[in-house]
Amino acid sequence: MDQRVILQEQVREAYAQSRVLHIQGSGSKAFYGRRVRHGEPLRMRGHQGVVDYEPSELFITLRAGTTLQNLQAQLAEAGQILPFEPPFFGAEATIGGTLACGFSGPRRPYAGSARDYVLGVQLLNGQGEILRFGGQVMKNVAGYDVSRLLVGSLGTLGVLLEVTLKVLPRPEQELTLVQELPMAAAIIQMNQWAAQPLPVSASAWYDNYLYLRLSGAAKAVEAAGRKIGGEVLSAADAFWTDLREQRHGFFQGDASLWRLALAPASPPLPLPEPTLIEWGGGQRWLRGHQDAAALQGVAAKYGGHATLFRGEDASGEVFHPLSPPLLALQQRLKKAFDPRGILNPGRLYAAL
Amino acid sequence: MAGDGGSGQDAFLDALRAALPDDALLIHEEDLHPYECDGLSVLKALPLAVALPHNREQVQAVLKVCEQFGIGVVPRGAGTGLSGGARPSAGAIVLSLARLKQMLAVDTHNRSARVQPGVRNLAISEAVRPLGLYYAPDPSSQIACTIGGNVAENSGGVHCLKYGLTVHNVLALEVLDASGELLHIGSQAPDSPGYDLLALMMGSEGLLGVVTECTLRLLPVPENTLVILAAFSSVVAAADAVSAIIAAGIIPAGLEMMDQLAITAAEDFVHAGYPRDAAAILLCELDGSEAELQVRLHAVENLLEEHGAGSIRIARDAETRLLLWKGRKAAFPAVGRLAPDYYCMDGTIPRKRLAEVLEQIAAWSAEYGLQVANVFHAGDGNLHPLILYDANIDSQLQAAEAFGQRILELCVAVGGSITGEHGVGVEKLDSMCAQFTPAELAQLHRIKAAFDPEGRLNPGKAVPSLHRCAELGAMHVHHGQLPFPELERF
Ligand SMILES: Cc1cc2nc3c(=O)[nH]c(=O)nc-3n(C[C@H](O)[C@H](O)[C@H](O)COP(=O)(O)OP(=O)(O)OC[C@H]3O[C@@H](n4cnc5c(N)ncnc54)[C@H](O)[C@@H]3O)c2cc1C
């Protein structure tokens, strides 16, 4: 039987009885968001498979329960990639969960984020209606951009059933260079590179070393590598994968993990904790206990926000507080999709 | 209030006058005419008044007065929109953002520019060029259209194939909602907490909020750029070449196509040096390091030849490149000289269906006896058939509209969309009924209500009422029963 029908039936019933649903992929990202206990599981894993893939059209349409592993294997066969390089955080991670969390990896500042690559979705709203927005073409401005709105909404607006993503050819060559630099100088350097027409595809700084990945046509990568200089990192793929999957040494241990998203050129923050920087300075990780309000204040000062990514007590708020008018607006939006508040309520904010 | 004319209306206009300086309000009929339509000039209506505020505080004041009197507000940039988005709605005022045209700040470290919504698209790239930066989305109307209008339409341009649409190049917005409340959406950081309202604002056609400030992402100007001009003896061969280039894993900076009628028109207009005898030309822009360009150029040339390109010209120097693009960017006005009127369509299709859709359009062109010029963003599968007609000849406008509607239905049928970049506005309300189900439209209306519960921002645009679609559905049935050309549409 079509899984879609089963899922729709379950949402309809939950709606009729105002019962809370807990949307589940493989559970690889259960750590993310607020801790919510109650709710009956809505299992997405059975709803999997590629629906339509046309490498020459640069898109793939797939069911939300398809694993990232499966997706990437299919793309690799045709020499293509998911440009936003999402982290898996688990072998069975699904594309639906990845998009619901809005996660992107090292390529993000240079190629775009998860939402940038979503072309269309099919979803179940909180009344159990199956709706389609967007499509399989690159340009489409018919109706509001619901597809992208759903990315990062943590399942609180709708259940992703099917998604269409834009894909791109795999770069011909990659090269990672390492330079020894203190944090402040590294941030300046990453931003200077980003302001030049160089084929940069990833950057990171940790413990006095700056890592830079170049991707593109072989000749372009070689020329840029000569211009930039530094030591060539061997086993570079493993380095970026470990970083993306948070298996890098920095992420080991139980101390809580905070994520700061900032204007990339922000200087080193006045915080004593160990820091790892990604995304040309735009994404910064901190370990250890933090005073949430103080950290959020610092992040806001640099045009950004702070998230308790892992650890500590996640039963309070874990995301940066919203201004009152934005929170009120988002509550109304939540209602517009899920009038009875049955889809992952409280996972994003207590009030959504 | 709008309907009761007389004293209610006077009280409203008095309140507006009190809220604005003298030079910021137009109420006399002769002053209102320039605002009766946008680039889709067949749809005209006079606004109740036109407000031309100088700053955000005045925009806010206008919104508050309109809220108090329950009056609708139609935001307007430069009025170059092609779907009637800025056309006045019944009983509403036009709120022009054209005077908010300051470039507020350029942040070289973070590669961003903060501008007011009335700044012209091209002015941004011109201003930051000395820093080696530019703003990527470049609609053909870029000398005139405003960044606020670009946000509202999620505009593209010839370079969006590689560098994305407006949605991919805006970092933050300052927005006033229907009641004048200030919202800060997005930031200089890579993402923002909560729902992605920034994405939702893009292409929302002025229905969700009035944009009063934009922070844009700037990109480094590519090291080298070249433009390839390839001539083909058939439209189908050119379309196949487009698919072949993308299928080979090459993403050009731009990949545009023009057919014979468009070529001749552009050539007569700007003398770009296009081959007049070609059935179609492709303009393909490549950028990158010198080494990379060599490799790519070679690959593209081979593909073009394989697909039957008769002649291939390569422009490397800036002057020739700009001349080649000038012909393309001036194509709409150039085609406009061929007939008293033209109707510009905007649909997207999967690239691989290009050839067959173009052939079908040519067949319909013969059937309706109306010429069509094609000039479009081929790499994105974004068609712009320009249907030529003469409004003074009885029934030609109706024929052009019927023809256009058929093209859009074909776009949906082959898996595309009724609008790639020009928006729904008023023009495509009926086509929306073909693309969305009633449940989907109802969802879109609920989103609107979350922002603007009274429905006062750009009323009657972008999303058709369920009622309208239901009536249209009934009309479609009639289509099947009656001979088509004689049928009155309404
Ligand atoms: C010759 C020609 C070529 C074109 N080429 C292209 C092209 O290549 N690509 C493309 O995408 N488009 C193109 N267009 C269409 C048009 O130029 C774009 O849609 C443009 O973005 C409209 O900008 P504008 O300032 O003229 O907006 P307007 O026409 O004034 O308004 C457009 C819409 O935006 C809303 N709006 C305007 N300002 C604001 C604001 N500050 N806040 C909220 N809502 C607002 C209006 O209500 C309306 O719904 C072309 C048009 C012409 C005439």
Coordinates of C-alpha atoms in Angstrom, one line a residue, chain A residues 54 56-58 108-109 115-117 125 127 129-134 136-146 148-149 151-153 156-157 166 168-169 172 191-192 194-197 216-217 219-220 223 259 261-266 279 282-283 303-305 319-322 325-326 329-330 332-337 348-349 352, chain B residues 109-111 133 153-154 160-161 165 167-168 181-185 187-200 202 204-205 207-208 217 220-223 246-247 249 251 289 291-292 295-296 348-352 377 380 382 415-424 432 435-436 439-440 443-444 446-448 450-451 463:
Chain A
E54 CA 17.2 13.3 -14.5
S56 CA 20.8 16.3 -17.4
E57 CA 18.0 18.4 -15.9
L58 CA 19.9 18.8 -12.6
R108 CA 27.5 26.2 2.5
P109 CA 29.0 29.7 2.3
R115 CA 17.0 25.8 1.4
D116 CA 18.8 27.3 -1.6
Y117 CA 18.6 23.9 -3.3
N125 CA -0.3 19.9 6.6
Q127 CA -5.1 18.8 8.7
E129 CA -4.1 17.6 3.4
I130 CA -1.6 16.6 0.7
L131 CA -0.2 19.8 -0.9
R132 CA 2.4 20.5 -3.5
F133 CA 4.4 23.7 -3.9
G134 CA 7.3 24.6 -6.2
Q136 CA 11.1 20.5 -10.7
V137 CA 12.2 23.6 -12.6
M138 CA 14.8 26.1 -11.4
K139 CA 12.6 29.1 -11.7
N140 CA 9.1 29.2 -10.3
V141 CA 7.4 32.1 -8.6
A142 CA 3.8 30.9 -8.7
G143 CA 2.5 31.1 -5.2
Y144 CA 4.5 31.8 -2.0
D145 CA 7.7 29.9 -1.5
V146 CA 6.3 27.2 0.8
R148 CA 11.8 26.8 1.3
L149 CA 9.8 28.0 4.3
V151 CA 13.4 23.9 5.4
G152 CA 14.5 24.3 9.0
S153 CA 11.0 24.3 10.4
T156 CA 6.3 22.1 12.9
L157 CA 4.6 23.3 9.8
K166 CA 18.6 20.9 -7.5
L168 CA 25.2 19.9 -9.6
P169 CA 28.0 18.1 -11.3
E172 CA 36.6 17.7 -11.3
N191 CA 37.1 36.7 4.2
Q192 CA 39.7 38.2 1.9
A194 CA 36.0 35.0 -0.3
A195 CA 36.1 38.5 -1.8
Q196 CA 38.3 37.2 -4.7
P197 CA 37.2 35.1 -7.6
G216 CA 36.5 23.0 -9.7
A217 CA 38.2 22.4 -13.0
K219 CA 43.4 23.8 -14.0
A220 CA 41.5 26.3 -12.0
A223 CA 46.2 27.9 -10.4
R259 CA 26.6 27.0 17.5
A261 CA 26.0 32.0 13.2
L262 CA 27.5 35.4 12.7
A263 CA 28.4 37.9 10.0
P264 CA 31.4 36.0 8.7
A265 CA 34.0 38.8 9.2
S266 CA 33.1 39.2 12.9
W279 CA 32.0 28.7 6.8
G282 CA 30.0 32.5 9.6
Q283 CA 29.6 29.4 11.7
G303 CA 24.5 40.3 13.5
G304 CA 23.8 36.7 14.3
H305 CA 22.3 34.1 16.8
F319 CA 17.2 28.5 19.9
H320 CA 17.9 32.2 20.0
P321 CA 14.8 34.1 21.3
L322 CA 12.7 35.8 18.6
P325 CA 6.6 40.7 16.6
L326 CA 8.5 37.9 14.8
L329 CA 4.0 36.2 13.3
Q330 CA 5.5 32.7 13.5
R332 CA 0.2 32.7 13.3
L333 CA 2.1 30.9 10.5
K334 CA 2.2 27.7 12.6
K335 CA -1.6 28.0 13.0
A336 CA -2.0 28.6 9.3
F337 CA -0.4 25.2 8.6
L348 CA 11.5 24.5 17.7
Y349 CA 10.2 26.9 20.3
L352 CA 5.4 27.0 18.1
Chain B
H109 CA 34.5 42.7 4.9
N110 CA 31.2 40.8 4.9
R111 CA 30.6 41.5 1.2
L133 CA 32.3 43.2 -6.2
E153 CA 9.1 39.1 -7.8
N154 CA 12.2 37.0 -6.9
C160 CA 20.9 33.3 -12.5
L161 CA 21.7 30.0 -14.1
L165 CA 17.8 34.3 -8.2
V167 CA 16.2 34.5 -3.1
H168 CA 19.8 33.3 -3.3
E181 CA 4.8 47.1 12.4
L182 CA 8.5 46.8 11.7
L183 CA 10.0 43.3 11.2
H184 CA 13.7 42.5 10.8
I185 CA 13.9 39.4 8.7
S187 CA 20.7 38.9 9.0
Q188 CA 24.3 39.0 7.9
A189 CA 24.7 35.6 9.4
P190 CA 24.3 32.5 7.2
D191 CA 20.9 31.8 8.7
S192 CA 18.4 33.0 11.2
P193 CA 16.4 31.4 14.1
G194 CA 12.9 30.3 13.5
Y195 CA 11.1 30.0 10.2
D196 CA 12.7 31.1 7.0
L197 CA 10.6 34.2 6.5
L198 CA 13.3 35.6 4.2
A199 CA 12.5 32.9 1.7
L200 CA 8.8 33.4 2.1
M202 CA 10.9 36.5 -1.9
S204 CA 5.5 37.5 -2.4
E205 CA 4.5 40.3 -4.8
L207 CA 1.1 40.8 -0.4
L208 CA 3.0 40.0 2.8
R217 CA 25.0 39.6 -0.9
P220 CA 33.6 39.0 -6.5
V221 CA 33.7 40.0 -10.1
P222 CA 35.0 36.9 -12.1
E223 CA 38.6 37.1 -13.2
I246 CA 24.1 21.3 -19.2
A247 CA 24.1 17.6 -19.5
G249 CA 28.2 19.1 -16.5
I251 CA 27.0 25.4 -15.9
S289 CA 40.3 31.7 -14.3
A291 CA 43.1 28.2 -17.4
E292 CA 39.5 27.1 -16.6
V295 CA 39.1 24.1 -21.0
R296 CA 35.4 25.0 -20.9
T348 CA 9.2 27.6 -17.3
I349 CA 9.6 24.1 -18.6
P350 CA 12.2 21.3 -18.2
R351 CA 15.0 22.0 -20.5
K352 CA 14.7 18.8 -22.4
H377 CA 16.7 32.2 -20.5
D380 CA 16.9 27.7 -17.0
N382 CA 12.5 30.0 -18.7
G415 CA 6.0 19.7 -15.8
G416 CA 6.8 23.4 -15.6
S417 CA 5.3 26.5 -14.1
I418 CA 3.1 29.4 -15.2
T419 CA 5.6 31.9 -14.1
G420 CA 9.4 31.7 -13.8
E421 CA 10.1 35.3 -12.8
H422 CA 7.4 37.8 -13.8
G423 CA 5.0 36.8 -11.1
V424 CA 1.3 36.2 -11.1
M432 CA -3.0 29.7 -10.9
Q435 CA -1.3 24.9 -11.3
F436 CA -2.8 24.6 -7.8
A439 CA -6.6 23.0 -0.9
E440 CA -3.2 24.4 -2.0
Q443 CA -3.1 27.2 2.3
L444 CA -1.6 30.1 0.4
R446 CA -3.9 31.2 5.2
I447 CA -0.2 32.3 4.9
K448 CA -1.4 35.6 3.6
A450 CA -0.9 35.3 9.0
F451 CA 0.8 38.4 7.7
V463 CA -3.4 34.1 -5.4

